[in-house]
mmCIF file of C-alpha atoms in Angstrom:
data_model
loop_
_atom_site.group_PDB
_atom_site.id
_atom_site.type_symbol
_atom_site.label_atom_id
_atom_site.label_comp_id
_atom_site.label_asym_id
_atom_site.label_seq_id
_atom_site.Cartn_x
_atom_site.Cartn_y
_atom_site.Cartn_z
ATOM 1 C CA SER Z 1 2.525 -15.953 -5.126
ATOM 2 C CA ILE Z 2 5.620 -13.253 -4.249
ATOM 3 C CA GLU Z 3 6.581 -13.857 -7.693
ATOM 4 C CA ALA Z 4 3.511 -12.132 -8.760
ATOM 5 C CA PHE Z 5 3.902 -9.486 -6.086
ATOM 6 C CA LEU Z 6 6.983 -8.662 -6.852
ATOM 7 C CA SER Z 7 5.687 -8.015 -10.242
ATOM 8 C CA LEU Z 8 4.352 -4.678 -9.525
ATOM 9 C CA GLY Z 9 7.920 -3.244 -8.650
ATOM 10 C CA ALA Z 10 8.906 -1.404 -6.647
ATOM 11 C CA LYS Z 11 7.571 1.930 -6.952
ATOM 12 C CA PHE Z 12 3.887 0.620 -6.566
ATOM 13 C CA THR Z 13 1.809 0.859 -2.859
ATOM 14 C CA PRO Z 14 -0.516 -0.989 -1.859
ATOM 15 C CA VAL Z 15 -3.498 0.087 -0.268
ATOM 16 C CA GLN Z 16 -3.986 -0.207 3.282
ATOM 17 C CA LEU Z 17 -7.787 -1.840 3.627
ATOM 18 C CA ASP Z 18 -8.439 -0.708 7.877
ATOM 19 C CA ILE Z 19 -7.578 1.878 9.032
ATOM 20 C CA ASP Z 20 -7.295 1.603 12.601
ATOM 21 C CA ARG Z 21 -8.903 4.202 14.576
ATOM 22 C CA ALA Z 22 -7.411 4.003 18.089
ATOM 23 C CA GLN Z 23 -4.015 2.901 16.410
ATOM 24 C CA LEU Z 24 -4.355 6.149 14.681
ATOM 25 C CA GLU Z 25 -5.014 8.253 18.202
ATOM 26 C CA LYS Z 26 -2.486 6.945 19.999
ATOM 27 C CA ASP Z 27 -0.158 7.916 17.184
ATOM 28 C CA LEU Z 28 -1.643 11.483 17.170
ATOM 29 C CA GLU Z 29 -1.368 11.395 20.874
ATOM 30 C CA CYS Z 30 2.609 10.653 20.983
ATOM 31 C CA TRP Z 31 3.677 13.389 17.716
ATOM 32 C CA PHE Z 32 1.348 16.147 19.829
ATOM 33 C CA ARG Z 33 3.958 14.939 22.583
ATOM 34 C CA ARG Z 34 7.171 15.207 20.999
ATOM 35 C CA LEU Z 35 6.080 18.922 18.829
ATOM 36 C CA ARG Z 36 6.026 19.768 23.315
ATOM 37 C CA ILE Z 37 9.255 18.830 23.628
ATOM 38 C CA LYS Z 38 10.318 20.182 20.930
ATOM 39 C CA GLU Z 39 8.717 23.527 21.585
ATOM 40 C CA TYR Z 40 9.606 23.166 25.587
ATOM 41 C CA PHE Z 41 13.365 22.770 25.175
ATOM 42 C CA GLU Z 42 14.101 24.522 21.851
ATOM 43 C CA ASP Z 43 16.114 26.610 23.153
ATOM 44 C CA LYS Z 44 17.731 25.279 25.764
ATOM 45 C CA ILE Z 45 22.108 23.670 25.181
ATOM 46 C CA ASP Z 46 22.201 20.132 26.368
ATOM 47 C CA GLU Z 47 25.548 20.099 28.401
ATOM 48 C CA ARG Z 48 25.614 16.789 29.328
ATOM 49 C CA SER Z 49 28.653 14.643 28.570
ATOM 50 C CA GLU Z 50 28.216 11.154 25.204
ATOM 51 C CA GLU Z 51 27.912 9.186 27.499
ATOM 52 C CA GLU Z 52 24.789 10.632 29.525
ATOM 53 C CA ARG Z 53 23.886 10.952 26.659
ATOM 54 C CA ARG Z 54 23.361 7.677 25.278
ATOM 55 C CA PHE Z 55 22.524 6.736 28.356
ATOM 56 C CA TYR Z 56 19.634 8.065 29.583
ATOM 57 C CA LEU Z 57 15.996 6.893 30.947
ATOM 58 C CA ASN Z 58 12.674 6.715 29.021
ATOM 59 C CA SER Z 59 9.869 9.058 30.618
ATOM 60 C CA ASN Z 60 6.339 9.985 29.764
ATOM 61 C CA TRP Z 61 6.907 13.166 31.157
ATOM 62 C CA THR Z 62 4.731 16.097 29.209
ATOM 63 C CA PRO Z 63 5.169 19.049 29.461
ATOM 64 C CA PRO Z 64 2.886 21.775 30.691
ATOM 65 C CA LYS Z 65 -0.528 23.163 27.908
ATOM 66 C CA GLY Z 66 -0.010 27.174 27.455
ATOM 67 C CA ARG Z 67 3.254 27.501 27.011
ATOM 68 C CA SER Z 68 2.964 28.341 23.317
ATOM 69 C CA PRO Z 69 -0.949 29.538 22.225
ATOM 70 C CA PRO Z 70 0.047 28.338 18.494
ATOM 71 C CA LEU Z 71 1.134 25.519 18.916
ATOM 72 C CA ASP Z 72 -1.761 24.530 21.177
ATOM 73 C CA MET Z 73 -3.695 25.869 18.767
ATOM 74 C CA PHE Z 74 -2.360 23.475 15.865
ATOM 75 C CA ILE Z 75 -2.978 20.576 18.198
ATOM 76 C CA PHE Z 76 -6.385 21.297 19.057
ATOM 77 C CA ARG Z 77 -7.351 21.968 14.890
ATOM 78 C CA ILE Z 78 -5.163 18.413 14.075
ATOM 79 C CA GLN Z 79 -7.790 16.662 17.114
ATOM 80 C CA GLN Z 80 -10.379 19.334 16.037
ATOM 81 C CA LYS Z 81 -10.449 17.812 12.223
ATOM 82 C CA PHE Z 82 -9.190 13.925 13.929
ATOM 83 C CA ASN Z 83 -13.042 13.971 16.078
ATOM 84 C CA GLN Z 84 -14.772 14.777 12.705
ATOM 85 C CA TRP Z 85 -13.406 12.763 10.847
ATOM 86 C CA ILE Z 86 -14.899 9.575 9.132
ATOM 87 C CA PRO Z 87 -13.126 6.774 7.467
ATOM 88 C CA PRO Z 88 -14.028 5.686 4.092
ATOM 89 C CA ARG Z 89 -16.772 2.871 3.912
ATOM 90 C CA ARG Z 90 -14.761 0.691 1.678
ATOM 91 C CA VAL Z 91 -11.782 1.215 -0.666
ATOM 92 C CA THR Z 92 -11.012 -0.819 -3.110
ATOM 93 C CA ASP Z 93 -8.116 -2.998 -3.260
ATOM 94 C CA ASN Z 94 -5.631 -2.681 -5.816
ATOM 95 C CA MET Z 95 -3.862 -5.817 -5.259
ATOM 96 C CA THR Z 96 -5.094 -9.602 -6.563
ATOM 97 C CA PRO Z 97 -6.105 -12.029 -4.196
ATOM 98 C CA LEU Z 98 -2.619 -13.668 -5.464
ATOM 99 C CA GLU Z 99 -0.206 -9.860 -4.575
ATOM 100 C CA ARG Z 100 -2.288 -10.253 -1.336
ATOM 101 C CA GLU Z 101 -0.547 -13.205 -0.260
ATOM 102 C CA GLY Z 102 2.587 -12.830 -2.144
ATOM 103 C CA GLU Z 103 2.741 -9.484 0.100
ATOM 104 C CA LYS Z 104 2.198 -11.837 3.273
ATOM 105 C CA ALA Z 105 4.813 -13.795 2.320
ATOM 106 C CA ILE Z 106 7.186 -12.016 1.976
ATOM 107 C CA LYS Z 107 6.630 -10.078 5.427
ATOM 108 C CA ILE Z 108 7.572 -13.615 6.450
ATOM 109 C CA ASP Z 109 10.352 -14.505 4.402
ATOM 110 C CA SER Z 110 11.723 -10.905 4.451
ATOM 111 C CA LEU Z 111 13.457 -11.401 8.364
ATOM 112 C CA THR Z 112 15.383 -14.464 6.717
ATOM 113 C CA HIS Z 113 16.174 -13.489 2.938
ATOM 114 C CA ASP Z 114 16.980 -10.158 1.838
ATOM 115 C CA TYR Z 115 15.120 -8.545 -1.970
ATOM 116 C CA LYS Z 116 16.662 -5.529 -3.533
ATOM 117 C CA LYS Z 117 15.882 -3.779 -6.842
ATOM 118 C CA GLU Z 118 17.578 -5.657 -9.397
ATOM 119 C CA ASP Z 119 20.571 -3.006 -10.702
ATOM 120 C CA LYS Z 120 20.091 -2.790 -15.000
ATOM 121 C CA GLY Z 121 23.159 -0.698 -14.840
ATOM 122 C CA SER Z 122 26.059 -2.858 -14.114
ATOM 123 C CA CYS Z 123 27.201 -5.108 -17.263
ATOM 124 C CA ILE Z 124 30.465 -6.672 -15.601
#
């Protein structure tokens, strides 16, 4: 089954069969937060030492809305599109059951093995 999956080639992209809407919404919120933080600190110079940059505390602070109307409009439009989006009912699988099994096996096996694309150019 691993061989069946590997035979698809390095450029093959499997289709994701199900889309987790809650996870996608959470990812969007994280992205919106990062956009707001980049806008908030864009013209501020980081004067911390190298050691202070390496050891910082994680924060869940988000800059206030309304600082940048274009950014707020962009985020609003993306949220609006997400709320109107209806996920497809059925997605056609582009892999056989044997190839799916191989994909699962490689995900587990990749912790102990390193799979690399074959190098056909070096003939020594």
